[in-house]
Amino acid sequence: MFGLKKVLGIVVVVISLVPIVIAEDPWIDITDVPEYGTNERLFGEVCNVEPTDYNVAVYIFVEGWWTKPYFNRPLTPIDIDGKWNCTIVTGGNDRYATKIAAYLLPAGTDPPIMNGGTVLPDIPEAVAFVQVERGPEPSFLSFAGRNWKVKSFDFPAGPGPNYFSDSENDVWVDGEGLHLTISYQDDRWYCSEVILQECLGYGIYIFQLHGRVDLIDPNMVIGLFTWDNEAPESAYRELDIEFTRWGNSDDPTNAQYVVQPWNVRTRHRFTIDLLDTDQDLTCYIIWHPNPDEPEPKRV
């Protein structure tokens, strides 16, 4: 006869609660931005990375173009406490940069060397990015039912290069329309320009001018044009109507149509001849996606 023995088993389960650590993303910041127009250094910091395993690549935006890093020192090292600093002024008009961008890059990454470009480079290796803006408060005006930025530069800037004034004494709108002037201030000649703050695309652009544009000084230029910062491969989609003799007082022509980049086929010089009794002139830019499409809408 077999006996049945009951065995009481006690199982002790120990559950160890181990905290789950979620790694935070790498991070970069600009902590001290030099005052606009000065030569002071730029300061920043990084977090959530081993500083010795990373570098910083800095770019600046001056007069519509991105430049830097320095050709001979394109990368800025990071201190062991995560802090970094560098100069963004190496000459020219660097101190007037209106945008500053910084990429956090793994060691061994070679950043693109920018020597002008309207858009920042794409750097797939970057683990973090920051961009700041600075500069004087821009001026705007309303004309033809649209918002326009008034260009202002106290240093030579394109086109030209020239100095540009946003003073209400030099650029204004009244019942007669938009007034753009050239003025002499503080031993300098200042030009004027306004820039539409929206993209209109294909269509018919109509400009109505009043004044003897046929008699302007040979060194002056009146320009009506389109421009697309995001299309450098197609000469920024620049289409021009310009009134000028380009400094040559003997030039019998005083105006031109241009499709950029210009050559003998895409530039047409001609002569405008107005009268004191009839100083009104209407100019058109008709912009098609291709010449075979029907006439586009008016803009």
C-alpha atoms as one frame of an Amber mdcrd trajectory, in Angstrom:
protein
   0.000   0.000   0.000   1.377   3.264  -1.037   1.182   6.286   1.246   0.403
   9.687  -0.157   2.494  12.415   1.293   1.381  15.974   0.854   4.105  18.422
   0.276   3.436  22.078   0.799   5.517  24.132  -1.535   6.040  27.732  -0.906
   7.353  29.783  -3.747   8.781  33.142  -2.948   8.906  35.504  -5.921  11.062
  38.575  -5.535  10.191  41.377  -7.946  12.925  43.909  -8.322  11.694  47.287
  -9.519  14.439  48.726 -11.689  13.771  52.278 -12.911  13.656  52.642 -16.692
  15.946  55.425 -17.813  14.870  57.162 -21.004  17.779  58.928 -22.657  17.061
  62.526 -23.555  17.790  63.796 -27.035  20.992  65.750 -27.730  20.412  69.448
 -27.416  22.232  72.643 -28.418  21.524  76.243 -27.497  22.960  79.696 -28.171
  23.156  81.361 -24.775  24.711  84.739 -25.587  24.175  86.449 -28.938  26.575
  89.299 -29.796  24.889  92.640 -30.216  24.174  93.443 -33.858  27.039  95.376
 -35.452  29.686  94.324 -32.895  32.669  91.964 -32.993  31.838  90.120 -29.761
  32.002  86.328 -29.464  29.093  83.907 -29.709  28.443  81.609 -26.710  26.432
  78.410 -26.400  26.075  75.069 -24.675  25.087  71.467 -25.389  23.392  68.795
 -23.270  22.854  65.026 -23.281  26.064  64.238 -25.178  29.671  63.531 -24.298
  31.260  66.902 -25.176  34.536  65.419 -26.402  32.642  63.298 -28.937  30.994
  66.268 -30.657  31.726  69.620 -32.324  29.675  72.643 -33.316  29.403  74.099
 -36.832  28.242  77.729 -36.977  26.833  79.614 -39.970  25.804  83.260 -40.327
  23.347  85.008 -42.643  24.561  88.340 -44.016  22.787  90.405 -46.655  20.726
  87.473 -47.898  23.537  84.882 -47.954  24.661  82.105 -45.611  28.410  81.917
 -45.045  30.996  80.183 -42.850  32.162  78.040 -41.145  35.700  79.297 -41.369
  37.462  77.594 -44.231  40.513  76.723 -42.118  38.594  75.969 -38.868  35.084
  74.828 -39.786  34.349  73.262 -36.380  34.158  74.652 -32.841  35.202  72.288
 -29.997  33.047  71.852 -26.897  34.456  72.220 -23.374  34.012  69.351 -20.911
  31.232  71.298 -19.149  29.251  71.435 -22.404  29.993  75.107 -23.097  31.324
  76.405 -26.410  32.128  79.785 -27.934  33.490  81.197 -31.167  33.809  84.395
 -33.154  31.426  84.917 -36.044  33.255  87.961 -37.414  36.229  87.375 -39.681
  35.890  90.428 -41.911  33.605  92.101 -44.383  30.111  92.682 -43.046  29.994
  89.652 -40.732  29.102  91.812 -37.726  25.845  92.675 -39.503  24.665  89.061
 -39.673  20.919  88.902 -39.015  20.707  85.117 -38.497  23.044  82.710 -36.696
  22.708  78.919 -36.915  24.582  76.149 -35.095  24.663  72.392 -35.739  25.752
  69.768 -33.193  27.839  67.214 -35.100  29.522  63.938 -34.112  33.308  64.082
 -34.153  34.657  63.251 -37.589  31.846  65.006 -39.459  32.991  67.505 -42.087
  30.370  70.267 -42.418  29.730  71.903 -45.800  31.784  75.065 -46.287  29.359
  77.848 -47.175  30.647  80.737 -49.251  27.256  82.189 -50.050  23.876  80.530
 -50.435  20.293  81.502 -49.697  19.433  78.344 -47.731  21.259  76.488 -44.975
  23.025  73.247 -45.916  21.421  69.889 -45.182  23.685  68.012 -42.739  22.201
  64.526 -42.125  24.781  63.761 -39.420  23.606  66.655 -37.218  21.992  65.493
 -33.964  20.716  68.935 -32.921  20.253  72.389 -34.442  19.480  75.910 -33.258
  18.961  79.217 -35.058  18.535  82.748 -33.713  17.836  86.102 -35.324  18.999
  89.569 -34.408  19.263  93.019 -35.908  17.334  96.261 -36.101  13.549  96.108
 -36.180  12.497  96.076 -39.857  10.177  98.698 -41.319   7.089  97.858 -43.357
   4.604  99.783 -45.449   1.306  99.077 -47.168   1.086  99.676 -50.901  -1.300
  98.380 -53.581  -3.151  96.416 -50.917  -0.069  94.402 -49.943   2.586  94.421
 -47.225   6.148  95.437 -48.180   9.379  95.363 -46.193  11.567  98.454 -46.527
  15.206  97.551 -47.074  17.726  99.075 -44.661  21.505  98.628 -44.634  24.144
 100.879 -43.067  26.833  98.954 -44.917  27.236  98.243 -48.648  24.688  95.593
 -49.661  23.334  94.248 -52.898  22.210  95.139 -55.394  25.086  97.445 -56.052
  26.446  97.227 -53.433  24.779 100.296 -51.944  23.610 101.744 -48.652  19.831
 101.519 -48.178  17.603 103.822 -46.136  14.217 103.006 -44.584  13.636 106.592
 -43.448  10.135 107.940 -44.048  11.846 110.868 -45.753  13.259 108.492 -48.369
  10.483 105.892 -48.774   6.791 106.689 -48.376   3.289 106.140 -49.744   0.747
 108.898 -50.368  -2.165 109.600 -52.678   0.148 109.575 -55.683   1.577 106.133
 -54.903   4.888 104.704 -53.683   7.893 107.039 -53.633  11.460 105.676 -53.730
  14.393 108.093 -53.587  18.166 108.388 -53.582  19.455 110.707 -50.863  22.815
 111.965 -49.605  23.275 111.579 -45.839  26.359 111.582 -43.623  28.739 111.636
 -46.598  26.991 108.643 -48.196  24.490 108.037 -50.951  21.486 105.995 -49.762
  19.212 104.054 -52.106  15.718 102.707 -51.438  13.996  99.382 -52.069  10.807
  97.631 -50.964  10.248  93.859 -50.950   6.841  92.194 -51.172   6.215  89.911
 -48.185   4.260  87.232 -50.042   4.875  84.938 -52.996   2.579  85.493 -55.982
   4.036  82.960 -58.428   3.195  82.840 -62.122   1.082  85.626 -63.549   1.182
  89.131 -64.994   3.040  91.705 -62.899   2.048  95.285 -63.734   4.143  98.289
 -62.694   2.895 101.835 -63.268   5.620 104.489 -63.122   5.437 108.266 -63.192
   8.439 110.472 -63.933  11.167 110.950 -66.525  12.846 107.579 -66.060  14.438
 108.169 -69.466  16.448 111.103 -68.071  17.881 109.619 -64.878  21.592 109.953
 -64.140  23.704 107.345 -66.006  24.855 105.973 -62.643  21.315 105.371 -61.374
  19.246 102.192 -61.731  15.497 101.742 -61.391  14.756  98.040 -61.054  11.489
  96.083 -61.049  12.095  92.387 -60.507  11.083  89.007 -59.129  13.314  86.994
 -56.786  13.064  83.558 -55.176  15.521  82.823 -52.360  14.758  79.106 -52.537
  15.669  78.657 -56.197  19.431  79.275 -56.517  19.694  76.652 -59.276  17.593
  78.819 -61.609  19.262  82.173 -60.866  16.681  82.792 -58.121  13.940  83.054
 -60.762  14.967  86.650 -61.335  13.101  88.526 -64.056  14.097  92.190 -64.476
  12.871  95.421 -65.960  15.647  97.972 -65.488  16.125 101.598 -66.472  19.815
 102.514 -66.546  22.820 103.277 -68.708  25.118 101.437 -66.280  27.372 104.475
 -65.921  27.838 105.003 -69.665  26.375 108.390 -70.572  27.044 107.698 -74.278
  24.850 104.589 -74.342  21.912 105.331 -76.698  19.768 102.762 -74.852  18.453
 103.384 -71.354  16.358 100.333 -70.467  16.386  96.540 -70.620  14.413  93.351
 -70.091  16.420  90.502 -68.555  15.822  86.865 -67.679  18.592  85.737 -65.321
  21.204  84.394 -65.760  21.599  86.898 -68.535  23.302  86.457 -71.871  22.850
  87.929 -75.353  19.649  85.905 -75.785  18.056  86.697 -72.418  18.801  90.443
 -72.243  17.101  92.964 -74.521  18.327  96.577 -74.440  16.063  99.326 -75.771
  15.314 103.050 -75.484  12.516 104.708 -73.525  11.642 108.229 -74.705   9.055
 110.086 -72.622   7.677 113.624 -72.702   7.302 116.235 -69.980   3.597 116.243
 -70.783   3.323 112.455 -70.623   5.492 110.890 -67.924   3.356 107.819 -67.246
   4.779 104.416 -68.138   3.254 100.957 -67.633   5.553  97.917 -67.573   4.640
  94.231 -67.586   6.376  91.031 -66.556   4.414  88.057 -67.922   5.677  84.954
 -66.149   4.650  81.575 -67.600   5.736  78.122 -66.397   6.403  77.516 -70.111
   5.847  79.642 -73.229   3.161  77.339 -74.669   0.654  77.811 -71.859  -2.180
  80.373 -72.114  -1.792  83.842 -70.665  -1.610  83.631 -66.847  -3.754  85.486
 -64.356  -2.995  89.045 -63.331  -1.334  89.477 -59.933
